[in-house]
CSV table of C-alpha atoms in Angstrom, one decimal:
chain,number,residue,atom,x,y,z
W,281,MET,CA,150.8,149.1,73.7
W,282,PRO,CA,152.6,147.8,70.6
W,283,ARG,CA,154.5,144.5,70.7
W,284,ARG,CA,158.2,144.9,71.3
W,285,LYS,CA,160.3,144.1,68.3
W,286,ARG,CA,163.9,143.1,67.8
W,287,PRO,CA,166.2,145.6,66.0
W,288,GLU,CA,165.8,145.4,62.2
W,289,GLY,CA,168.1,142.9,60.6
W,290,THR,CA,168.6,140.8,63.7
W,291,ARG,CA,167.2,137.4,64.6
W,292,ALA,CA,167.2,135.4,67.8
W,293,PRO,CA,168.9,132.0,67.6
W,294,ASN,CA,166.7,128.9,67.2
W,295,GLY,CA,165.3,127.7,70.5
W,296,THR,CA,165.6,131.0,72.3
W,297,SER,CA,162.8,131.9,74.7
W,298,SER,CA,160.6,134.9,73.8
W,299,ILE,CA,158.6,137.3,76.0
W,300,TYR,CA,156.2,139.8,74.5
W,301,LEU,CA,153.1,141.9,75.1
W,302,GLY,CA,150.2,140.7,73.1
W,303,LYS,CA,147.2,142.5,71.6
W,304,ASP,CA,145.1,141.1,74.5
W,305,GLY,CA,147.0,143.2,77.0
W,306,LYS,CA,148.7,140.2,78.5
W,307,TRP,CA,152.4,139.3,78.6
W,308,HIS,CA,153.2,136.0,76.9
W,309,GLY,CA,156.2,133.8,77.1
W,310,ARG,CA,157.2,130.9,74.9
W,311,VAL,CA,159.9,128.4,75.7
W,312,THR,CA,161.3,125.6,73.5
W,313,MET,CA,161.5,122.5,75.8
W,314,GLY,CA,162.7,120.0,73.2
W,315,VAL,CA,161.1,117.8,70.6
W,316,ARG,CA,157.7,116.0,70.7
W,317,ASP,CA,157.2,112.4,69.8
W,318,ASN,CA,156.1,113.4,66.3
W,319,GLY,CA,159.4,115.4,65.7
W,320,LYS,CA,157.8,118.8,66.0
W,321,PRO,CA,159.3,121.4,68.5
W,322,ASP,CA,157.8,121.2,72.0
W,323,ARG,CA,157.0,124.9,72.7
W,324,ARG,CA,155.4,125.8,76.1
W,325,HIS,CA,153.3,128.9,76.6
W,326,VAL,CA,152.8,131.0,79.7
W,327,GLU,CA,150.8,134.2,80.2
W,328,SER,CA,150.0,136.8,82.8
W,329,ARG,CA,149.2,140.5,83.0
W,330,ASP,CA,152.4,141.0,85.0
W,331,GLU,CA,155.6,141.0,83.0
W,332,GLY,CA,157.7,139.9,86.0
W,333,GLU,CA,155.4,136.9,86.6
W,334,VAL,CA,155.9,135.8,83.0
W,335,ARG,CA,159.6,136.2,83.2
W,336,ARG,CA,159.6,134.1,86.4
W,337,LYS,CA,157.6,131.3,84.7
W,338,VAL,CA,159.9,131.4,81.7
W,339,ARG,CA,163.0,131.0,83.8
W,340,GLN,CA,161.4,128.2,85.7
W,341,LEU,CA,160.7,126.3,82.5
W,342,GLU,CA,164.2,126.9,81.2
W,343,ASN,CA,165.7,125.6,84.5
W,344,GLU,CA,163.5,122.5,84.3
W,345,ARG,CA,164.6,121.9,80.7
W,346,ASP,CA,168.3,122.5,81.4
W,347,SER,CA,168.3,120.2,84.4
W,348,GLY,CA,166.5,117.4,82.5
W,349,HIS,CA,163.4,117.5,84.8
W,350,ALA,CA,160.9,119.0,82.4
W,351,ARG,CA,157.5,117.3,82.4
W,352,LYS,CA,156.1,115.6,79.3
W,353,PRO,CA,154.3,117.8,76.7
W,354,GLY,CA,150.5,117.8,76.7
W,355,ARG,CA,147.9,118.4,79.4
W,356,PRO,CA,149.0,116.8,82.7
W,357,TRP,CA,147.0,113.8,84.0
W,358,LYS,CA,144.4,114.0,86.7
W,359,LEU,CA,145.6,112.2,89.8
W,360,SER,CA,142.7,109.8,89.5
W,361,LYS,CA,143.6,108.8,86.0
W,362,TRP,CA,147.3,108.4,86.8
W,363,LEU,CA,146.6,106.3,90.0
W,364,ARG,CA,144.3,103.9,88.0
W,365,HIS,CA,146.9,103.6,85.2
W,366,TRP,CA,149.7,103.0,87.8
W,367,LEU,CA,147.5,100.5,89.7
W,368,ASP,CA,146.3,98.4,86.7
W,369,ASN,CA,149.2,98.5,84.3
W,370,ILE,CA,152.4,99.2,86.3
W,371,ILE,CA,152.3,97.9,89.9
W,372,THR,CA,149.7,95.1,89.9
W,373,PRO,CA,151.6,92.9,87.4
W,374,THR,CA,154.8,93.2,89.4
W,375,VAL,CA,153.7,92.5,93.0
W,376,ARG,CA,152.0,89.7,94.9
W,377,PRO,CA,148.2,89.6,95.0
W,378,LYS,CA,147.9,90.6,98.6
W,379,THR,CA,150.2,93.6,98.1
W,380,ALA,CA,148.2,94.7,95.0
W,381,ALA,CA,144.9,94.4,97.0
W,382,ARG,CA,146.3,96.7,99.7
W,383,TYR,CA,147.4,99.2,97.0
W,384,ARG,CA,143.9,99.1,95.4
W,385,THR,CA,142.2,99.7,98.8
W,386,ASP,CA,144.4,102.8,99.3
W,387,VAL,CA,143.8,104.1,95.8
W,388,VAL,CA,140.0,103.4,95.5
W,389,GLU,CA,138.8,104.2,99.0
W,390,TYR,CA,141.1,107.1,100.0
W,391,LEU,CA,143.3,108.7,97.4
W,392,ILE,CA,140.9,109.0,94.4
W,393,PRO,CA,137.9,110.3,96.5
W,394,GLY,CA,140.2,112.7,98.4
W,395,LEU,CA,142.6,114.0,95.8
W,396,GLY,CA,141.6,112.5,92.4
W,397,GLU,CA,140.4,115.8,90.8
W,398,HIS,CA,143.8,117.5,91.1
W,399,ARG,CA,146.2,117.6,88.1
W,400,ILE,CA,149.3,115.8,89.2
W,401,ASN,CA,151.5,118.8,88.4
W,402,LYS,CA,149.3,121.0,90.6
W,403,LEU,CA,149.2,118.7,93.6
W,404,THR,CA,150.9,120.2,96.7
W,405,PRO,CA,152.1,118.9,100.0
W,406,GLU,CA,149.4,120.9,101.7
W,407,HIS,CA,146.7,119.1,99.7
W,408,ILE,CA,148.1,115.8,100.8
W,409,GLU,CA,148.4,116.8,104.5
W,410,LYS,CA,144.8,118.1,104.5
W,411,LEU,CA,143.6,114.7,103.3
W,412,TYR,CA,145.5,113.0,106.1
W,413,THR,CA,143.8,115.3,108.6
W,414,ARG,CA,140.3,114.5,107.2
W,415,LEU,CA,141.1,110.7,107.4
W,416,ARG,CA,142.2,111.1,111.0
W,417,HIS,CA,139.1,113.0,112.1
W,418,ARG,CA,136.4,111.2,110.2
W,419,LYS,CA,134.0,108.8,111.9
W,420,PRO,CA,135.2,106.2,112.4
W,421,PRO,CA,138.8,107.6,112.3
W,422,LEU,CA,141.3,105.8,110.1
W,423,ALA,CA,144.2,104.4,112.1
W,424,GLY,CA,147.6,106.1,111.9
W,425,SER,CA,149.2,103.0,110.5
W,426,SER,CA,146.6,102.9,107.7
W,427,ILE,CA,147.1,106.6,106.9
W,428,TYR,CA,150.8,106.0,106.8
W,429,HIS,CA,150.3,103.2,104.3
W,430,VAL,CA,148.1,105.5,102.2
W,431,HIS,CA,151.0,107.9,102.2
W,432,ALA,CA,153.4,105.2,101.1
W,433,THR,CA,151.2,104.2,98.2
W,434,LEU,CA,150.8,107.8,97.0
W,435,ARG,CA,154.6,108.4,97.3
W,436,THR,CA,155.4,105.2,95.3
W,437,SER,CA,152.9,106.0,92.5
W,438,LEU,CA,154.2,109.6,92.2
W,439,ASN,CA,157.8,108.5,92.2
W,440,GLU,CA,156.9,106.5,89.1
W,441,ALA,CA,155.3,109.7,87.6
W,442,VAL,CA,158.5,111.6,88.2
W,443,ARG,CA,160.6,108.8,86.7
W,444,ARG,CA,158.5,108.9,83.5
W,445,GLY,CA,158.6,112.7,83.3
W,446,HIS,CA,154.9,113.5,84.0
W,447,ILE,CA,155.9,115.7,86.9
W,448,THR,CA,159.2,117.2,88.0
W,449,ARG,CA,159.0,116.6,91.8
W,450,ASN,CA,157.0,114.4,94.1
W,451,PRO,CA,154.9,116.4,96.6
W,452,ALA,CA,154.4,113.3,98.7
W,453,GLN,CA,158.1,113.3,99.5
W,454,ILE,CA,157.7,116.7,101.1
W,455,ALA,CA,154.3,116.1,102.9
W,456,ARG,CA,154.5,114.9,106.5
W,457,PRO,CA,152.5,111.8,107.2
W,458,PRO,CA,151.2,111.0,110.7
W,459,GLN,CA,153.8,109.5,113.0
W,460,LEU,CA,153.9,105.7,112.6
W,461,VAL,CA,153.5,104.1,116.0
W,462,GLU,CA,154.2,100.4,115.8
W,463,PRO,CA,151.5,98.4,117.6
W,464,GLU,CA,152.6,96.5,120.7
W,465,ILE,CA,152.7,92.8,119.8
W,466,VAL,CA,152.4,90.4,122.7
W,467,PRO,CA,153.4,86.9,121.5
W,468,LEU,CA,151.5,83.9,122.9
W,469,SER,CA,153.1,82.4,126.0
W,470,VAL,CA,154.3,78.8,126.1
W,471,GLU,CA,151.3,77.9,128.2
W,472,GLU,CA,148.8,79.5,125.8
W,473,ALA,CA,150.5,77.8,122.8
W,474,GLN,CA,150.2,74.4,124.6
W,475,ARG,CA,146.5,75.0,125.2
W,476,ILE,CA,146.0,75.8,121.5
W,477,LEU,CA,147.9,72.7,120.5
W,478,ASP,CA,145.8,70.5,122.8
W,479,VAL,CA,142.6,71.7,121.1
W,480,ALA,CA,144.2,71.6,117.6
W,481,GLU,CA,144.8,67.8,118.1
W,482,THR,CA,141.0,67.4,118.0
W,483,ARG,CA,140.4,69.6,114.9
W,484,ARG,CA,140.4,68.9,111.2
W,485,ASN,CA,143.5,70.5,109.7
W,486,GLY,CA,144.6,71.3,113.3
W,487,VAL,CA,148.3,70.4,112.5
W,488,ARG,CA,148.3,73.4,110.1
W,489,PHE,CA,148.3,75.7,113.2
W,490,ALA,CA,150.9,73.6,114.9
W,491,LEU,CA,153.2,74.2,112.0
W,492,ALA,CA,152.6,78.0,112.5
W,493,LEU,CA,153.5,77.9,116.2
W,494,ALA,CA,156.5,75.5,115.9
W,495,LEU,CA,158.0,76.7,112.6
W,496,GLY,CA,156.7,80.2,112.2
W,497,LEU,CA,155.2,79.7,108.7
W,498,ARG,CA,153.3,82.6,107.2
W,499,GLN,CA,149.6,82.1,106.5
W,500,GLY,CA,150.1,81.8,102.7
W,501,GLU,CA,153.1,79.5,103.1
W,502,ALA,CA,151.1,77.1,105.4
W,503,ILE,CA,148.0,76.8,103.3
W,504,GLY,CA,150.1,76.6,100.2
W,505,LEU,CA,151.9,73.5,101.3
W,506,LYS,CA,151.5,70.3,99.2
W,507,TRP,CA,152.4,66.7,100.1
W,508,SER,CA,155.2,66.8,97.6
W,509,ASP,CA,156.9,69.4,99.9
W,510,LEU,CA,157.3,66.9,102.7
W,511,ASP,CA,160.3,64.6,102.9
W,512,LYS,CA,159.4,62.3,105.7
W,513,SER,CA,162.6,60.3,105.5
W,514,ALA,CA,164.7,63.4,106.0
W,515,GLY,CA,162.2,65.0,108.3
W,516,THR,CA,162.1,68.2,106.3
W,517,LEU,CA,159.5,70.6,104.8
W,518,THR,CA,160.3,72.7,101.7
W,519,ILE,CA,158.7,76.1,101.6
W,520,ARG,CA,158.5,77.0,97.9
W,521,ARG,CA,155.1,78.7,97.3
W,522,ALA,CA,152.3,80.8,98.9
W,523,LEU,CA,148.6,80.8,98.4
W,524,GLN,CA,146.8,84.2,98.3
W,525,ARG,CA,143.5,85.5,97.1
W,526,GLY,CA,143.9,87.7,94.0
W,527,THR,CA,141.8,90.7,93.0
W,528,TRP,CA,139.6,90.3,90.0
W,529,GLN,CA,140.3,92.6,87.0
W,530,HIS,CA,138.0,93.6,84.1
W,531,GLY,CA,138.5,91.7,80.8
W,532,CYS,CA,135.9,93.8,79.0
W,533,ASP,CA,136.4,96.9,76.8
W,534,ASP,CA,134.4,99.3,79.0
W,535,PRO,CA,134.9,98.7,82.7
W,536,HIS,CA,132.8,101.7,83.6
W,537,ALA,CA,129.8,100.5,81.8
W,538,CYS,CA,130.3,96.9,82.8
W,539,GLY,CA,130.1,97.8,86.5
W,540,ALA,CA,127.4,100.6,86.2
W,541,LYS,CA,124.8,98.4,87.9
W,542,TYR,CA,127.0,98.3,91.1
W,543,HIS,CA,128.1,102.0,91.2
W,544,LYS,CA,127.5,103.6,94.6
W,545,ALA,CA,126.1,107.1,94.3
W,546,LYS,CA,125.6,108.1,97.9
W,547,PRO,CA,127.4,107.3,101.2
W,548,CYS,CA,125.8,104.9,103.6
W,549,ARG,CA,123.5,106.2,106.3
W,550,PRO,CA,124.6,106.2,109.9
W,551,GLY,CA,124.2,102.8,111.5
W,552,CYS,CA,124.6,100.9,108.2
W,553,LYS,CA,124.3,97.1,108.7
W,554,ALA,CA,124.9,96.1,105.1
W,555,HIS,CA,128.6,96.1,105.5
W,556,THR,CA,130.4,94.1,108.1
W,557,ARG,CA,133.6,96.2,107.7
W,558,THR,CA,134.1,99.9,107.0
W,559,CYS,CA,131.4,101.2,104.6
W,560,PRO,CA,133.0,101.9,101.1
W,561,PRO,CA,132.9,105.5,99.9
W,562,PRO,CA,130.7,106.5,96.9
W,563,CYS,CA,132.1,105.7,93.5
W,564,PRO,CA,133.9,108.4,91.5
W,565,PRO,CA,132.2,109.5,88.2
W,566,ASP,CA,134.6,107.4,86.1
W,567,CYS,CA,134.5,104.4,88.4
W,568,ALA,CA,136.1,101.3,86.8
W,569,GLU,CA,135.8,98.9,89.8
W,570,HIS,CA,133.4,96.0,90.5
W,571,ALA,CA,135.5,93.7,88.3
W,572,ARG,CA,134.2,90.6,90.3
W,573,HIS,CA,130.9,91.0,88.4
W,574,CYS,CA,132.6,91.2,85.0
W,575,PRO,CA,131.7,88.2,82.7
W,576,LYS,CA,135.2,88.3,81.3
W,577,ARG,CA,137.0,88.8,84.7
W,578,HIS,CA,140.5,87.5,85.3
W,579,GLY,CA,143.3,87.4,87.8
W,580,GLY,CA,141.1,86.7,90.9
W,581,GLY,CA,140.4,83.8,93.1
W,582,LEU,CA,143.1,81.7,94.9
W,583,VAL,CA,146.4,82.2,93.3
W,584,GLU,CA,149.7,80.4,93.8
W,585,THR,CA,152.6,82.8,94.1
W,586,GLU,CA,156.3,82.8,94.9
W,587,VAL,CA,157.3,83.1,98.5
W,588,LYS,CA,157.8,86.6,99.8
W,589,SER,CA,161.5,86.8,99.2
W,590,GLN,CA,164.4,84.6,98.1
W,591,ALA,CA,165.2,83.9,101.7
W,592,GLY,CA,161.6,82.7,102.1
W,593,ARG,CA,162.3,79.8,99.8
W,594,ARG,CA,163.8,77.4,102.4
W,595,VAL,CA,164.0,73.9,103.9
W,596,VAL,CA,163.0,73.5,107.5
W,597,SER,CA,163.4,70.5,109.8
W,598,VAL,CA,160.1,69.2,111.3
W,599,PRO,CA,160.0,68.0,114.9
W,600,PRO,CA,159.3,64.2,115.2
W,601,HIS,CA,155.9,64.9,117.0
W,602,LEU,CA,154.8,67.0,114.1
W,603,LEU,CA,155.9,64.3,111.6
W,604,ASP,CA,153.7,61.8,113.4
W,605,TRP,CA,150.8,64.3,113.4
W,606,LEU,CA,151.2,64.9,109.7
W,607,SER,CA,151.0,61.2,109.0
W,608,ARG,CA,147.7,60.9,110.9
W,609,HIS,CA,146.4,64.0,109.1
W,610,ARG,CA,147.3,62.4,105.7
W,611,ASP,CA,145.4,59.2,106.7
W,612,ALA,CA,142.4,61.3,107.6
W,613,GLN,CA,142.5,63.2,104.3
W,614,ALA,CA,142.7,59.9,102.4
W,615,ALA,CA,139.5,58.8,104.1
W,616,GLU,CA,137.8,62.1,103.1
W,617,ARG,CA,139.0,61.5,99.5
W,618,ASP,CA,137.3,58.0,99.5
W,619,ARG,CA,134.1,59.5,100.8
W,620,ALA,CA,134.1,62.4,98.3
W,621,GLY,CA,134.6,60.0,95.3
W,622,THR,CA,134.3,61.8,92.0
W,623,GLU,CA,133.8,65.2,93.7
W,624,TRP,CA,137.3,65.2,95.1
W,625,HIS,CA,139.7,67.7,93.5
W,626,ASP,CA,143.1,66.2,93.6
W,627,GLY,CA,145.5,69.2,93.8
W,628,GLY,CA,147.9,67.6,96.2
W,629,TRP,CA,147.2,70.2,98.9
W,630,MET,CA,148.4,69.3,102.4
W,631,PHE,CA,145.5,71.3,104.0
W,632,SER,CA,142.3,71.3,102.0
W,633,GLN,CA,138.5,71.5,102.1
W,634,ALA,CA,136.4,68.4,102.4
W,635,THR,CA,136.4,68.2,98.6
W,636,GLY,CA,140.2,68.6,98.2
W,637,LYS,CA,140.1,72.2,97.1
W,638,PRO,CA,142.6,74.6,98.7
W,639,ILE,CA,141.6,76.6,101.8
W,640,ASP,CA,140.6,80.3,101.5
W,641,PRO,CA,142.7,82.6,103.7
W,642,ARG,CA,139.6,84.1,105.2
W,643,ARG,CA,138.2,80.7,106.1
W,644,ASP,CA,141.6,79.8,107.5
W,645,TYR,CA,141.6,82.8,109.8
W,646,GLY,CA,138.1,82.0,110.9
W,647,GLU,CA,139.2,78.6,112.0
W,648,TRP,CA,142.1,80.2,113.9
W,649,ARG,CA,139.7,82.4,115.8
W,650,GLU,CA,137.4,79.4,116.6
W,651,LEU,CA,140.5,77.5,117.9
W,652,LEU,CA,141.5,80.4,120.2
W,653,ASP,CA,137.9,80.5,121.6
W,654,ALA,CA,137.9,76.8,122.2
W,655,ALA,CA,141.3,76.9,124.0
W,656,SER,CA,140.2,79.9,126.1
W,657,VAL,CA,143.1,82.0,124.7
W,658,ARG,CA,142.9,85.8,124.3
W,659,PRO,CA,142.2,87.1,120.7
W,660,ALA,CA,145.3,87.1,118.7
W,661,ARG,CA,146.2,87.6,115.1
W,662,LEU,CA,147.2,84.6,113.1
W,663,HIS,CA,150.5,86.3,112.3
W,664,ASP,CA,151.2,86.4,116.1
W,665,ALA,CA,151.9,82.7,115.9
W,666,ARG,CA,154.9,83.6,113.8
W,667,HIS,CA,156.1,86.1,116.5
W,668,THR,CA,155.6,83.3,119.0
W,669,ALA,CA,157.8,80.9,117.1
W,670,ALA,CA,160.6,83.5,116.8
W,671,THR,CA,160.4,84.3,120.5
W,672,MET,CA,160.7,80.6,121.4
W,673,LEU,CA,163.8,80.3,119.3
W,674,LEU,CA,165.2,83.3,121.2
W,675,VAL,CA,164.5,81.6,124.5
W,676,LEU,CA,166.2,78.4,123.3
W,677,ARG,CA,169.2,80.6,122.4
W,678,VAL,CA,169.3,79.6,118.8
W,679,PRO,CA,171.9,81.6,116.9
W,680,VAL,CA,170.5,84.5,114.9
W,681,ARG,CA,171.8,83.2,111.6
W,682,ALA,CA,169.9,79.9,112.2
W,683,VAL,CA,166.8,81.8,113.2
W,684,MET,CA,166.9,83.7,109.9
W,685,ASP,CA,167.0,80.5,107.9
W,686,ILE,CA,164.1,79.0,109.8
W,687,MET,CA,161.9,82.1,109.6
W,688,GLY,CA,162.8,83.0,106.0
W,689,TRP,CA,164.2,86.4,106.8
W,690,SER,CA,166.4,88.2,104.3
W,691,GLU,CA,167.7,90.7,106.9
W,692,ALA,CA,169.0,90.3,110.4
W,693,SER,CA,167.1,93.4,111.4
W,694,MET,CA,163.9,91.4,111.2
W,695,ALA,CA,164.9,89.8,114.5
W,696,SER,CA,164.3,93.0,116.4
W,697,ARG,CA,160.7,93.1,115.1
W,698,TYR,CA,159.7,89.5,115.6
W,699,MET,CA,161.7,88.2,118.6
W,700,HIS,CA,160.2,89.5,121.8
W,701,VAL,CA,162.0,89.1,125.1
W,702,PRO,CA,159.8,87.3,127.7
W,703,ASP,CA,159.7,88.8,131.3
W,704,GLU,CA,161.5,85.8,132.7
W,705,LEU,CA,164.4,86.2,130.3
W,706,LYS,CA,164.5,89.9,131.0
W,707,ARG,CA,164.9,89.3,134.7
W,708,GLU,CA,167.7,86.7,134.1
W,709,ILE,CA,169.5,89.2,131.8
W,710,ALA,CA,169.2,91.9,134.4
W,711,ARG,CA,170.8,89.7,137.0
W,712,GLN,CA,173.7,88.9,134.6
W,713,VAL,CA,174.2,92.5,133.7
W,714,ALA,CA,174.3,93.5,137.4
W,715,GLY,CA,176.9,90.8,138.0
W,716,LEU,CA,179.0,92.1,135.2
W,717,LEU,CA,178.8,95.8,136.0
W,718,TRP,CA,178.8,95.7,139.8
W,719,SER,CA,181.3,92.9,140.4
W,720,THR,CA,182.8,93.3,144.0
W,721,ASP,CA,186.2,92.5,142.5
W,722,SER,CA,186.5,94.8,139.5
W,723,ALA,CA,190.0,93.4,138.7
W,724,ALA,CA,188.8,89.8,138.8
W,725,VAL,CA,187.7,89.8,135.2
W,726,GLY,CA,190.9,91.3,133.9
W,727,ASP,CA,193.1,88.9,136.0
W,728,MET,CA,191.4,85.8,134.7
W,729,SER,CA,193.5,83.3,132.8
W,730,GLU,CA,192.7,82.5,129.2
W,731,ASP,CA,191.3,79.1,130.3
W,732,ASP,CA,188.7,81.0,132.5
W,733,ARG,CA,187.6,83.5,129.8
W,734,THR,CA,185.1,82.8,127.0
W,735,GLU,CA,185.1,85.1,124.0
W,736,LEU,CA,181.7,86.3,122.9
W,737,THR,CA,180.8,85.1,119.4
W,738,ASP,CA,179.2,87.5,116.8
W,739,ASP,CA,175.8,85.7,117.3
W,740,GLN,CA,176.0,86.2,121.1
W,741,LYS,CA,176.9,89.9,120.6
W,742,ALA,CA,174.0,90.3,118.2
W,743,ALA,CA,171.6,88.6,120.7
W,744,ILE,CA,172.8,90.8,123.6
W,745,ARG,CA,172.3,93.9,121.4
W,746,LEU,CA,168.8,92.7,120.5
W,747,ILE,CA,167.9,92.1,124.2
W,748,ALA,CA,169.4,95.4,125.2
W,749,GLN,CA,166.8,97.3,123.2
W,750,SER,CA,164.3,96.5,125.9
W,751,LEU,CA,166.5,98.2,128.5
W,752,PRO,CA,166.7,102.0,129.4
W,753,PRO,CA,169.0,104.1,127.1
W,754,TYR,CA,171.7,104.4,129.8
W,755,TRP,CA,172.1,100.6,130.1
W,756,ARG,CA,172.0,100.2,126.3
W,757,ARG,CA,174.9,102.6,125.9
W,758,ARG,CA,176.9,100.9,128.7
W,759,ILE,CA,176.4,97.5,127.1
W,760,GLU,CA,177.3,98.8,123.7
W,761,ARG,CA,180.6,100.2,125.1
W,762,LEU,CA,181.3,96.8,126.7
W,763,LEU,CA,180.7,95.0,123.4
W,764,ASP,CA,182.8,97.5,121.5
W,765,ASP,CA,185.8,97.3,123.8
W,766,GLY,CA,185.1,100.8,125.0
W,767,ASP,CA,185.8,100.5,128.7
W,768,GLY,CA,185.0,97.0,129.6
W,769,PRO,CA,186.0,93.4,129.0
W,770,THR,CA,185.4,91.6,125.7
W,771,ALA,CA,184.9,88.3,127.5
W,772,VAL,CA,182.7,87.0,130.2
W,773,PRO,CA,183.5,84.4,132.9
W,774,ALA,CA,183.0,80.9,131.6
């Protein structure tokens, strides 16, 4: 069939889309999307044996162009290439080492092996959801929280691809990740904390764990302390840095060739004993990992970083008993320095190895587990000590604003995540609620004189709302109505 021609003497305006039947028997469409970087017109081409399909594709390109959501010219990136570029050049320089390491795990172990061969403009929500299903049913299965983190990593990376015009929409925004179930965290009881402190008194660097239990310091904040952060006369400790282990990066020109000796071609056999953790997957064909073996490696090892947020940079008061303990610890460290002689590395670290070098986070965690075993305390995460400190502040009825300053929280909502209500306090609250709701003299509260009434402060209301989250929905609603002046008093008997 001959190609359709415009009437003689007429011409379409510049930039107008064209649809025509070619000599190959296919319908072709061409759309001007804009101008390339070199100044030439950016003309996109679509083809099909069905004229209606070509018209649909042309209209889609025109809509993307007119809405400002057209992808960049050229062949779209493979997802594997984009993820590596995003990881190495965009996100890693802007986040803390620990965060970058978690992103790298998601990208290298799950996303590239599972989705890496897709072009980013062809990736669909269904592709993503099938990956999550495979991860959930593999052996051993990946935890729901880990899959959710993989989803968050993919969504963040593709958001950047949308922002830069590589794709017009983010399929990870549409895909449904597994439901995130927050693990139940049981903070250490006061009796367990006391047993840990008793054993810590006999351990080298034991006061480091006392600081975690008493002040709720994060692991990186505690091992990142220096003696210059302690003001003994004022009895304060300034939290201004954290110590984390960074991930090594290649400094060579060809990372793939540099790490070729360590590329893994096949999956591990069942019952593998070579890996203490989950066995890593086989390397992709263009693997650029194994940077720790690069002779020009950089960015790894122990790294001093800023605290997690602006609120994390804080000054906390140290209990007198801990100040005395820190003084004894400093004397013991001075004796170690004398014994080490020229081998001592004077970095000013408050908690160090026997040679003065800073403590590695993994070694620090191992000492915590040994401490729990020696104290006959159930296995607990090191971060649970932070939950324990927050809970003790709740029991002591410390105002929420003060708790935020001590813990280094930037948002009050963190209280609901870290402050756990002990059973004894729940029973006491239940008795108080019962006395408020089922008073034998319902008019008594309303008839109280101003001298007998105590208005609830904002901190008290916030604490009551926090505690009410552990009650059934019916009681939560009733307490909310009381606090909001719905159908109850705004004050309680003094």
